[in-house]
CSV table of N, CA, C and O in Angstrom, one decimal:
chain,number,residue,atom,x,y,z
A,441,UNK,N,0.8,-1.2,0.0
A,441,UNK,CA,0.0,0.0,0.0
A,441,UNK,C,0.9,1.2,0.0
A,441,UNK,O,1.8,1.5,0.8
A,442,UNK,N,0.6,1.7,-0.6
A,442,UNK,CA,1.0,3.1,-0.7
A,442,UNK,C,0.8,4.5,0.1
A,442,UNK,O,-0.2,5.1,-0.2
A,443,UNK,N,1.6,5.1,1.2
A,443,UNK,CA,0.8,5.7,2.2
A,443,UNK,C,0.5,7.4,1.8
A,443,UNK,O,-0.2,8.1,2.5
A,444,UNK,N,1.1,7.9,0.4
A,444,UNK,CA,0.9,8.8,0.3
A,444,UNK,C,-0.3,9.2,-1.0
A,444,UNK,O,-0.8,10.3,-1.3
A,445,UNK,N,-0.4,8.1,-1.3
A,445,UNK,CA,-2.0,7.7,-1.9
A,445,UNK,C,-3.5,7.9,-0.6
A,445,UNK,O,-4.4,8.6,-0.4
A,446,UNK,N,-2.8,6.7,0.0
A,446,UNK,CA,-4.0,6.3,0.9
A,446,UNK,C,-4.2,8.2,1.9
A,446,UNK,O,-5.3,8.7,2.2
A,447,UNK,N,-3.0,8.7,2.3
A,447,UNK,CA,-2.9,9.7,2.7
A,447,UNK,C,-4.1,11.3,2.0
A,447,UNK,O,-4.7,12.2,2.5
A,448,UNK,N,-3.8,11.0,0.5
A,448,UNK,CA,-4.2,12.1,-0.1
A,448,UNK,C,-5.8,11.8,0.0
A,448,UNK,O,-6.6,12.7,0.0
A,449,UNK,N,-6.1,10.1,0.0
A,449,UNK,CA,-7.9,10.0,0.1
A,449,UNK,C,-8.2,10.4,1.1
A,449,UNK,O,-9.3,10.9,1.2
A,450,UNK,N,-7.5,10.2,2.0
A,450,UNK,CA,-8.1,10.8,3.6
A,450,UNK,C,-8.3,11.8,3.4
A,450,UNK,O,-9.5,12.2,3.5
A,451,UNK,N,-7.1,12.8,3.2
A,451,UNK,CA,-7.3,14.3,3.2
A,451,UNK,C,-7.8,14.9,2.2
A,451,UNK,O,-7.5,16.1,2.2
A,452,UNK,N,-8.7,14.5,1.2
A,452,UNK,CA,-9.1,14.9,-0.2
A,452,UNK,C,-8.1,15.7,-0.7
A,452,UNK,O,-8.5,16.6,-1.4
A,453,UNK,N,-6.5,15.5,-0.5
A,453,UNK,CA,-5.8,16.5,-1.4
A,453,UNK,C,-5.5,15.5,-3.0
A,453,UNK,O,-5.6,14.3,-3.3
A,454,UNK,N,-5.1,16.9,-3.6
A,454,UNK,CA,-4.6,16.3,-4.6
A,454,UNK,C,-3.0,15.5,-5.0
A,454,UNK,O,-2.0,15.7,-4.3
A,455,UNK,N,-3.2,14.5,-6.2
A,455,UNK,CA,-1.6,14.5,-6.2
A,455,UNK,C,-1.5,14.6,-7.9
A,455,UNK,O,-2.2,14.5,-8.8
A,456,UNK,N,-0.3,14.7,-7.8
A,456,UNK,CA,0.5,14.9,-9.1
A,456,UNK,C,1.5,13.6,-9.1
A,456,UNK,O,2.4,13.3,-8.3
A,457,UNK,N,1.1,13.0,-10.5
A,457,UNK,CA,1.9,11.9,-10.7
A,457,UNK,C,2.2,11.8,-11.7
A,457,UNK,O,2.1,12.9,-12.3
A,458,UNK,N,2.8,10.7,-12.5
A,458,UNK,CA,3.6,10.3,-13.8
A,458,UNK,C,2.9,9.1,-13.6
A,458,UNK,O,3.0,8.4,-12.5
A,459,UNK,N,2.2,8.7,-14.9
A,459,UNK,CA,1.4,7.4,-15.3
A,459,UNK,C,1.5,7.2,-16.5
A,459,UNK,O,1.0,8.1,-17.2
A,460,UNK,N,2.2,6.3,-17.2
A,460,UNK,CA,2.3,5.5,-18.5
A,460,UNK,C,3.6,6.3,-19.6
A,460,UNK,O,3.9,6.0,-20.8
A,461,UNK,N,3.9,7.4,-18.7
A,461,UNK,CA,4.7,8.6,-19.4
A,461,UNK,C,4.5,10.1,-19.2
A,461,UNK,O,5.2,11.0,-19.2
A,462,UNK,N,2.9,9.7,-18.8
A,462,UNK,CA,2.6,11.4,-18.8
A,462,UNK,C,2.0,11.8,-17.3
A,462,UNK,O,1.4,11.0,-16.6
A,463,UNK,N,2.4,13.3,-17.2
A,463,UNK,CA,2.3,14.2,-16.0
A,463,UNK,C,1.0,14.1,-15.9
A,463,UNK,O,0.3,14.1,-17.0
A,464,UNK,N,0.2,13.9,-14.6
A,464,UNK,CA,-1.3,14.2,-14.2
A,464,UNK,C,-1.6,14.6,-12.9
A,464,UNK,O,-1.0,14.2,-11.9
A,465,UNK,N,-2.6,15.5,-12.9
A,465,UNK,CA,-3.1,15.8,-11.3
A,465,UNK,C,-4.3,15.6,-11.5
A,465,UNK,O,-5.0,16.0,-12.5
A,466,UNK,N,-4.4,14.7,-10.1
A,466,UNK,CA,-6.3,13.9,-10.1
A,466,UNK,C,-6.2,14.3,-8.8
A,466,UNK,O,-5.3,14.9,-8.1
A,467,UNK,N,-7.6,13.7,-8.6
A,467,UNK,CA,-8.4,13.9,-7.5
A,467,UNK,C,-8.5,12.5,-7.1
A,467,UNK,O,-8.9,11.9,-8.1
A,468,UNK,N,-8.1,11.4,-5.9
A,468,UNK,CA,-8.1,10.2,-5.7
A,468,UNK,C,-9.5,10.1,-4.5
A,468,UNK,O,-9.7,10.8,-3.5
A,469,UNK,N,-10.4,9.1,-5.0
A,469,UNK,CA,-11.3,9.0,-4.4
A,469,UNK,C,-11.7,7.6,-3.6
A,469,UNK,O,-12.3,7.5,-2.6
A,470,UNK,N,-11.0,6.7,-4.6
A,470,UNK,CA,-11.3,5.6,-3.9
A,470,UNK,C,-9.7,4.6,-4.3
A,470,UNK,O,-9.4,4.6,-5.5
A,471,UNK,N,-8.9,3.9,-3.5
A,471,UNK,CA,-8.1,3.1,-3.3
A,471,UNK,C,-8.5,2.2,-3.1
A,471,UNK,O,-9.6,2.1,-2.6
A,472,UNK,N,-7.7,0.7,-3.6
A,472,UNK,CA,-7.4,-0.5,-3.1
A,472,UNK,C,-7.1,-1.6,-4.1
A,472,UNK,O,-6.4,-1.2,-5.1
A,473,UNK,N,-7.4,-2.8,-4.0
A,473,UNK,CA,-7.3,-3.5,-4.7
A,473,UNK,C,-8.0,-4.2,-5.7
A,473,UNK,O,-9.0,-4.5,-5.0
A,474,UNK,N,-8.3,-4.8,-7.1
A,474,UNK,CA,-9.1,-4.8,-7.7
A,474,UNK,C,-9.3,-6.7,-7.7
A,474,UNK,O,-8.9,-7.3,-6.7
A,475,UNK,N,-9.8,-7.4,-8.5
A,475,UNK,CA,-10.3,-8.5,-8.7
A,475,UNK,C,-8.9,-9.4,-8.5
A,475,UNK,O,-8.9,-10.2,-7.5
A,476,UNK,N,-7.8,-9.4,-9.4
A,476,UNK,CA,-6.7,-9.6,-9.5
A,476,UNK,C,-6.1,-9.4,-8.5
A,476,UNK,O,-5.3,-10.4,-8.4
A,477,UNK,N,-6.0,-8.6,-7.5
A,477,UNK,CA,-5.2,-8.2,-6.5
A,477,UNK,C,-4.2,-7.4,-7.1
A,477,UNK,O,-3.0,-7.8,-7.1
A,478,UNK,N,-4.3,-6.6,-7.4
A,478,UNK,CA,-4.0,-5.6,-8.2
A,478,UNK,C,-4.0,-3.9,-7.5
A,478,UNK,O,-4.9,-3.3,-8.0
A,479,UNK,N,-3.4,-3.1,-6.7
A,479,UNK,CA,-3.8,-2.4,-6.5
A,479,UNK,C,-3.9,-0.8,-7.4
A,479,UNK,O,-2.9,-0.4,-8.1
A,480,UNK,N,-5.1,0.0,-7.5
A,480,UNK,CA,-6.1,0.7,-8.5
A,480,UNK,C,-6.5,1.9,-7.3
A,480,UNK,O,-6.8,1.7,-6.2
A,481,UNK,N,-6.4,3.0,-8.0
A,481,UNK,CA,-6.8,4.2,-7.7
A,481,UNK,C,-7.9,4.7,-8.6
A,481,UNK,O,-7.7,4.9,-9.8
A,482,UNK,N,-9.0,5.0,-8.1
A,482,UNK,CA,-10.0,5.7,-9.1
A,482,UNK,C,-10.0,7.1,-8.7
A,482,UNK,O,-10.0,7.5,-7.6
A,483,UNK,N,-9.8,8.0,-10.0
A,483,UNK,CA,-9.5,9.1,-9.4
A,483,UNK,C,-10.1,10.1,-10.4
A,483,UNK,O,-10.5,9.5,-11.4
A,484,UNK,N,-10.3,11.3,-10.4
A,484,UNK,CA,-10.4,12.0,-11.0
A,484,UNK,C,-9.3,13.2,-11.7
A,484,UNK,O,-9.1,14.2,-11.1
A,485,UNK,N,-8.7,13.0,-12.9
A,485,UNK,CA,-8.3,13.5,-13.5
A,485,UNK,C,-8.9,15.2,-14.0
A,485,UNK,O,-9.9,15.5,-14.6
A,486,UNK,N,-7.9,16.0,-13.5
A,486,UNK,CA,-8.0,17.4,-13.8
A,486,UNK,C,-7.1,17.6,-15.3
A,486,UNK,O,-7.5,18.1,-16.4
A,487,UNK,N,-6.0,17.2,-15.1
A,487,UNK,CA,-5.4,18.0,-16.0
A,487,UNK,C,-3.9,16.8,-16.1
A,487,UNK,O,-3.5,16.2,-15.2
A,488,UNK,N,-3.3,16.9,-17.8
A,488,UNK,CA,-2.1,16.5,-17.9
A,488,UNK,C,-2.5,15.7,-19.0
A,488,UNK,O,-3.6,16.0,-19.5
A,489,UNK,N,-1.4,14.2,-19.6
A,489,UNK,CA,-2.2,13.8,-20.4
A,489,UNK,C,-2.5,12.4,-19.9
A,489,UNK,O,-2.6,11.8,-18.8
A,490,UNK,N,-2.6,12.3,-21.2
A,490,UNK,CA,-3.4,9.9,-20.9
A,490,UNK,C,-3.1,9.8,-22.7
A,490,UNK,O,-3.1,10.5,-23.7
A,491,UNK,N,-2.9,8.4,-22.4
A,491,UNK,CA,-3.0,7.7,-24.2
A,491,UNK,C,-4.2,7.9,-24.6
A,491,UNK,O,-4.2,8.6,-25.7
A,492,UNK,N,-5.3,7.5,-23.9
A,492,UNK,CA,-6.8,7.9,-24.7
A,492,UNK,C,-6.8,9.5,-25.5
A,492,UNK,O,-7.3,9.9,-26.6
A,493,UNK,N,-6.0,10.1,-24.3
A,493,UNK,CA,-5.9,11.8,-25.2
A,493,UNK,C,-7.1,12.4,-24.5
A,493,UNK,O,-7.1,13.6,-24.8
A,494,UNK,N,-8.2,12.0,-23.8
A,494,UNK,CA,-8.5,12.5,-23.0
A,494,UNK,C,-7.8,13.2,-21.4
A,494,UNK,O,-6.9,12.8,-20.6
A,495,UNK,N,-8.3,14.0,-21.4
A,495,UNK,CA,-7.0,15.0,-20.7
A,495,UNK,C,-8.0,15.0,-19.2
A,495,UNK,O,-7.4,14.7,-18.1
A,496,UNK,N,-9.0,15.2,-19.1
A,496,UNK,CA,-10.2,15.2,-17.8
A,496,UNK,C,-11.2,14.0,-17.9
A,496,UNK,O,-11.6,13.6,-19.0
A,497,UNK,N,-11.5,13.6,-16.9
A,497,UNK,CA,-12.2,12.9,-16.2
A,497,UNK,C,-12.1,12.1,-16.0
A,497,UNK,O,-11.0,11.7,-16.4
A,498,UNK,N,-13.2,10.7,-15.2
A,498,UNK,CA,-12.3,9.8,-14.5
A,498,UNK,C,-11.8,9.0,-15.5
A,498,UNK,O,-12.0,8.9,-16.7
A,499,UNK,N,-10.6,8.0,-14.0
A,499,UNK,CA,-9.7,7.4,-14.6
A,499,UNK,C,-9.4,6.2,-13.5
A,499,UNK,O,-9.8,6.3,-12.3
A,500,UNK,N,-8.9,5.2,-13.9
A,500,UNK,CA,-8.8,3.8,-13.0
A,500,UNK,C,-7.4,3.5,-13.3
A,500,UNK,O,-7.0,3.0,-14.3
A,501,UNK,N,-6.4,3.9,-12.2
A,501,UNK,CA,-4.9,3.5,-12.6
A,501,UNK,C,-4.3,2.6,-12.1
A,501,UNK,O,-5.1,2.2,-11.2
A,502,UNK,N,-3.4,1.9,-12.2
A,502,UNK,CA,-3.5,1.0,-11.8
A,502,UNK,C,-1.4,1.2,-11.2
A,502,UNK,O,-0.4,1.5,-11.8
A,503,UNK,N,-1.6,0.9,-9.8
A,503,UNK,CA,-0.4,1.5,-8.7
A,503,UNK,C,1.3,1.1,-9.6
A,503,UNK,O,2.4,1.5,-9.4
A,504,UNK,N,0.8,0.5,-10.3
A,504,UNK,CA,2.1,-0.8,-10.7
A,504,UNK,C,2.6,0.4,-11.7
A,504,UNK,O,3.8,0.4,-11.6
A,505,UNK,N,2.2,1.2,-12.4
A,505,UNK,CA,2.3,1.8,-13.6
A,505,UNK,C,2.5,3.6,-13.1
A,505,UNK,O,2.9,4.5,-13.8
A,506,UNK,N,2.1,3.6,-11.6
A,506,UNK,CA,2.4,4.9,-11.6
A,506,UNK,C,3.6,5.3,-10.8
A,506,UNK,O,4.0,4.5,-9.9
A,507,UNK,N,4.3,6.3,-11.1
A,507,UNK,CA,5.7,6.5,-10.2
A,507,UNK,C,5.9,8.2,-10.1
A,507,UNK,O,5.6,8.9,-11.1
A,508,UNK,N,6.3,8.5,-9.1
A,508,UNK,CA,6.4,10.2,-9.0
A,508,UNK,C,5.4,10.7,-8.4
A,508,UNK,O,5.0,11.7,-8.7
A,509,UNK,N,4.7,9.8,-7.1
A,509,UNK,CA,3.7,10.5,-6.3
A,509,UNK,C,4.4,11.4,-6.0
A,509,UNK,O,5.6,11.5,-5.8
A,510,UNK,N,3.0,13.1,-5.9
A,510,UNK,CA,3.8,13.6,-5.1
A,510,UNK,C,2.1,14.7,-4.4
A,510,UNK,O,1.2,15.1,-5.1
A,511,UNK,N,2.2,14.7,-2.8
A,511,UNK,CA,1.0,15.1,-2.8
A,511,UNK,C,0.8,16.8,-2.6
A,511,UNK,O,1.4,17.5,-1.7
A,512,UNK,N,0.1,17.4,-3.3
A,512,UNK,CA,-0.3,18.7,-3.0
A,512,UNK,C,-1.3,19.1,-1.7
A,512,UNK,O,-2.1,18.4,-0.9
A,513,UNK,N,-1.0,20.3,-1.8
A,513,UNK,CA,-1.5,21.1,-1.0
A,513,UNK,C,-3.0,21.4,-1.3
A,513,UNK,O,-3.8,21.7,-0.4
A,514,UNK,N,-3.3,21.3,-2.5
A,514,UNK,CA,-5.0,21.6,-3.0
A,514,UNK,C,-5.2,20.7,-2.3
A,514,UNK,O,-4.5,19.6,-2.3
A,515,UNK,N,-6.7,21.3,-1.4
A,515,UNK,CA,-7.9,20.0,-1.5
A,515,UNK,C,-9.2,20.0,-2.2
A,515,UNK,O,-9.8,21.0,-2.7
A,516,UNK,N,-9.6,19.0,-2.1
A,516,UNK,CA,-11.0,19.0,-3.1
A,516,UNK,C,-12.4,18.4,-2.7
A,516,UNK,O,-12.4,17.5,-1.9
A,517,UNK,N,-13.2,18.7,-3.1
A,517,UNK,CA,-14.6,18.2,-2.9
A,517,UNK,C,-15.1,16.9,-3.5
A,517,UNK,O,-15.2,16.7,-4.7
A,518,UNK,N,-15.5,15.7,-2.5
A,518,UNK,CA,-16.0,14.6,-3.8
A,518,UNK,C,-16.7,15.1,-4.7
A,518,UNK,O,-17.3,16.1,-4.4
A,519,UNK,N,-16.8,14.5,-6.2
A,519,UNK,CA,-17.5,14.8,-7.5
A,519,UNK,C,-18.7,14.1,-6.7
A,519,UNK,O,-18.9,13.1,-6.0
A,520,UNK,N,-19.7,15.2,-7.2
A,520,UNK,CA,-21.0,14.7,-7.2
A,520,UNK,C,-21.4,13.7,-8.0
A,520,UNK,O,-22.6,13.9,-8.1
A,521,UNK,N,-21.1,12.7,-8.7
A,521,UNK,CA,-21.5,12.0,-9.4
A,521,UNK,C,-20.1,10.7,-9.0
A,521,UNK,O,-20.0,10.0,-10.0
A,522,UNK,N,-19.3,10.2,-7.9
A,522,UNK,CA,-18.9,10.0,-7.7
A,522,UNK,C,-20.0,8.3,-6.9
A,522,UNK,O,-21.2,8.6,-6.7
A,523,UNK,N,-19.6,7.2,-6.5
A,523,UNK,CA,-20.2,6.3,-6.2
A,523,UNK,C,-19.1,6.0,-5.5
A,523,UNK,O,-17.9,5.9,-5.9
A,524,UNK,N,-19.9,5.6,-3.7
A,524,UNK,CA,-19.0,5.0,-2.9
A,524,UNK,C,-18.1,3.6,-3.4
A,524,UNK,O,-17.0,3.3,-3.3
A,525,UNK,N,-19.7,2.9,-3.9
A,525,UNK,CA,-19.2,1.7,-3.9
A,525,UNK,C,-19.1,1.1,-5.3
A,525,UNK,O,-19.9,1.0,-6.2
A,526,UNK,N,-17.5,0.8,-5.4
A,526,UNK,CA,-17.3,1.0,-6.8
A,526,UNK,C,-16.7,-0.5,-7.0
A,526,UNK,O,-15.7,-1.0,-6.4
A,527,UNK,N,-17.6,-1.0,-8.1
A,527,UNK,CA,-17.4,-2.5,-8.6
A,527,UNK,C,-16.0,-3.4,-8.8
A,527,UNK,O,-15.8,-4.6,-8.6
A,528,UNK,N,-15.1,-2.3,-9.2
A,528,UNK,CA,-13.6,-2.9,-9.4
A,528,UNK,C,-13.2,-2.5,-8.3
A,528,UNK,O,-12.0,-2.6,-8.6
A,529,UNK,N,-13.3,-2.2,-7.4
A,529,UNK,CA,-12.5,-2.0,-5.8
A,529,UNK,C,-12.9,-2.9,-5.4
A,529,UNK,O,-14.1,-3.1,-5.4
A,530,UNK,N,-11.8,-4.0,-4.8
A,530,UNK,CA,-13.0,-4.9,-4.0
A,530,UNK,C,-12.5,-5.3,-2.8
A,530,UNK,O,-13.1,-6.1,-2.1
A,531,UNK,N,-11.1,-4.6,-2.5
A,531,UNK,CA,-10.6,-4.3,-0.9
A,531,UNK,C,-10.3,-2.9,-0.9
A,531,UNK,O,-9.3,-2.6,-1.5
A,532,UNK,N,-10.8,-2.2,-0.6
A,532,UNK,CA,-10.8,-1.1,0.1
A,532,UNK,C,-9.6,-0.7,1.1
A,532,UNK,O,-9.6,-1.0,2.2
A,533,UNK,N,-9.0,-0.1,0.6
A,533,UNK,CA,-7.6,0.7,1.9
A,533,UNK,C,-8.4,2.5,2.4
A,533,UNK,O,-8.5,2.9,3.5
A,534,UNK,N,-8.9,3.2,1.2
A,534,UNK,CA,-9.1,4.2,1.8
A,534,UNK,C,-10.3,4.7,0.6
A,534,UNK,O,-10.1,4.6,-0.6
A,535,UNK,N,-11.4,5.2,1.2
A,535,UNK,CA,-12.2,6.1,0.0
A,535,UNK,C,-13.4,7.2,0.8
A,535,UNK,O,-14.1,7.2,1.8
A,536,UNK,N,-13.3,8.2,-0.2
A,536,UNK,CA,-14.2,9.1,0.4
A,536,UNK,C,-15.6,9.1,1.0
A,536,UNK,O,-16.1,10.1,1.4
């Protein structure tokens, strides 16, 4: 587990990371592990890029792939359209 992940859901801050190549700051909403045992961050994506080329909104990363946590000082509000209980999480470490 990752404590500066699990850290930023607690505190709704943001982080800034490096995923697949490219620079991103999301909003992390829900942590843990997925079917596979896999650990996955669902997060919301503000800004930076992604392969899809979609630059905003959510996103499902997956921990193995990301490197350069780094947590900010913004904090944020859950997305209203946000769902606690989210189908591919299916051990929970931390969620809003």
């Amino acid at each position: 587990m990752n404590p500066t992940i699990d850290q930023a859901v607690k505190e709704k801050r943001v982080l800034e990371l490096r995923y697949h190549g490219y620079s991103r700051i999301v909003e992390p909403h829900i942590y843990g592990k997925d079917k596979n045992g896999e650990e996955v961050v669902r997060c919301y994506q503000l800004a930076g890029g992604s392969e899809s080329g979609e630059r905003a909104g959510w996103k499902l990363l997956k921990m193995k792939d990301v490197v350069l946590v780094h947590l900010a000082e913004t904090h944020f509000l859950p997305r209203p359209e946000y769902r606690t209980e989210d189908a591919v999480v299916r051990q929970v470490f931390s969620r809003l």
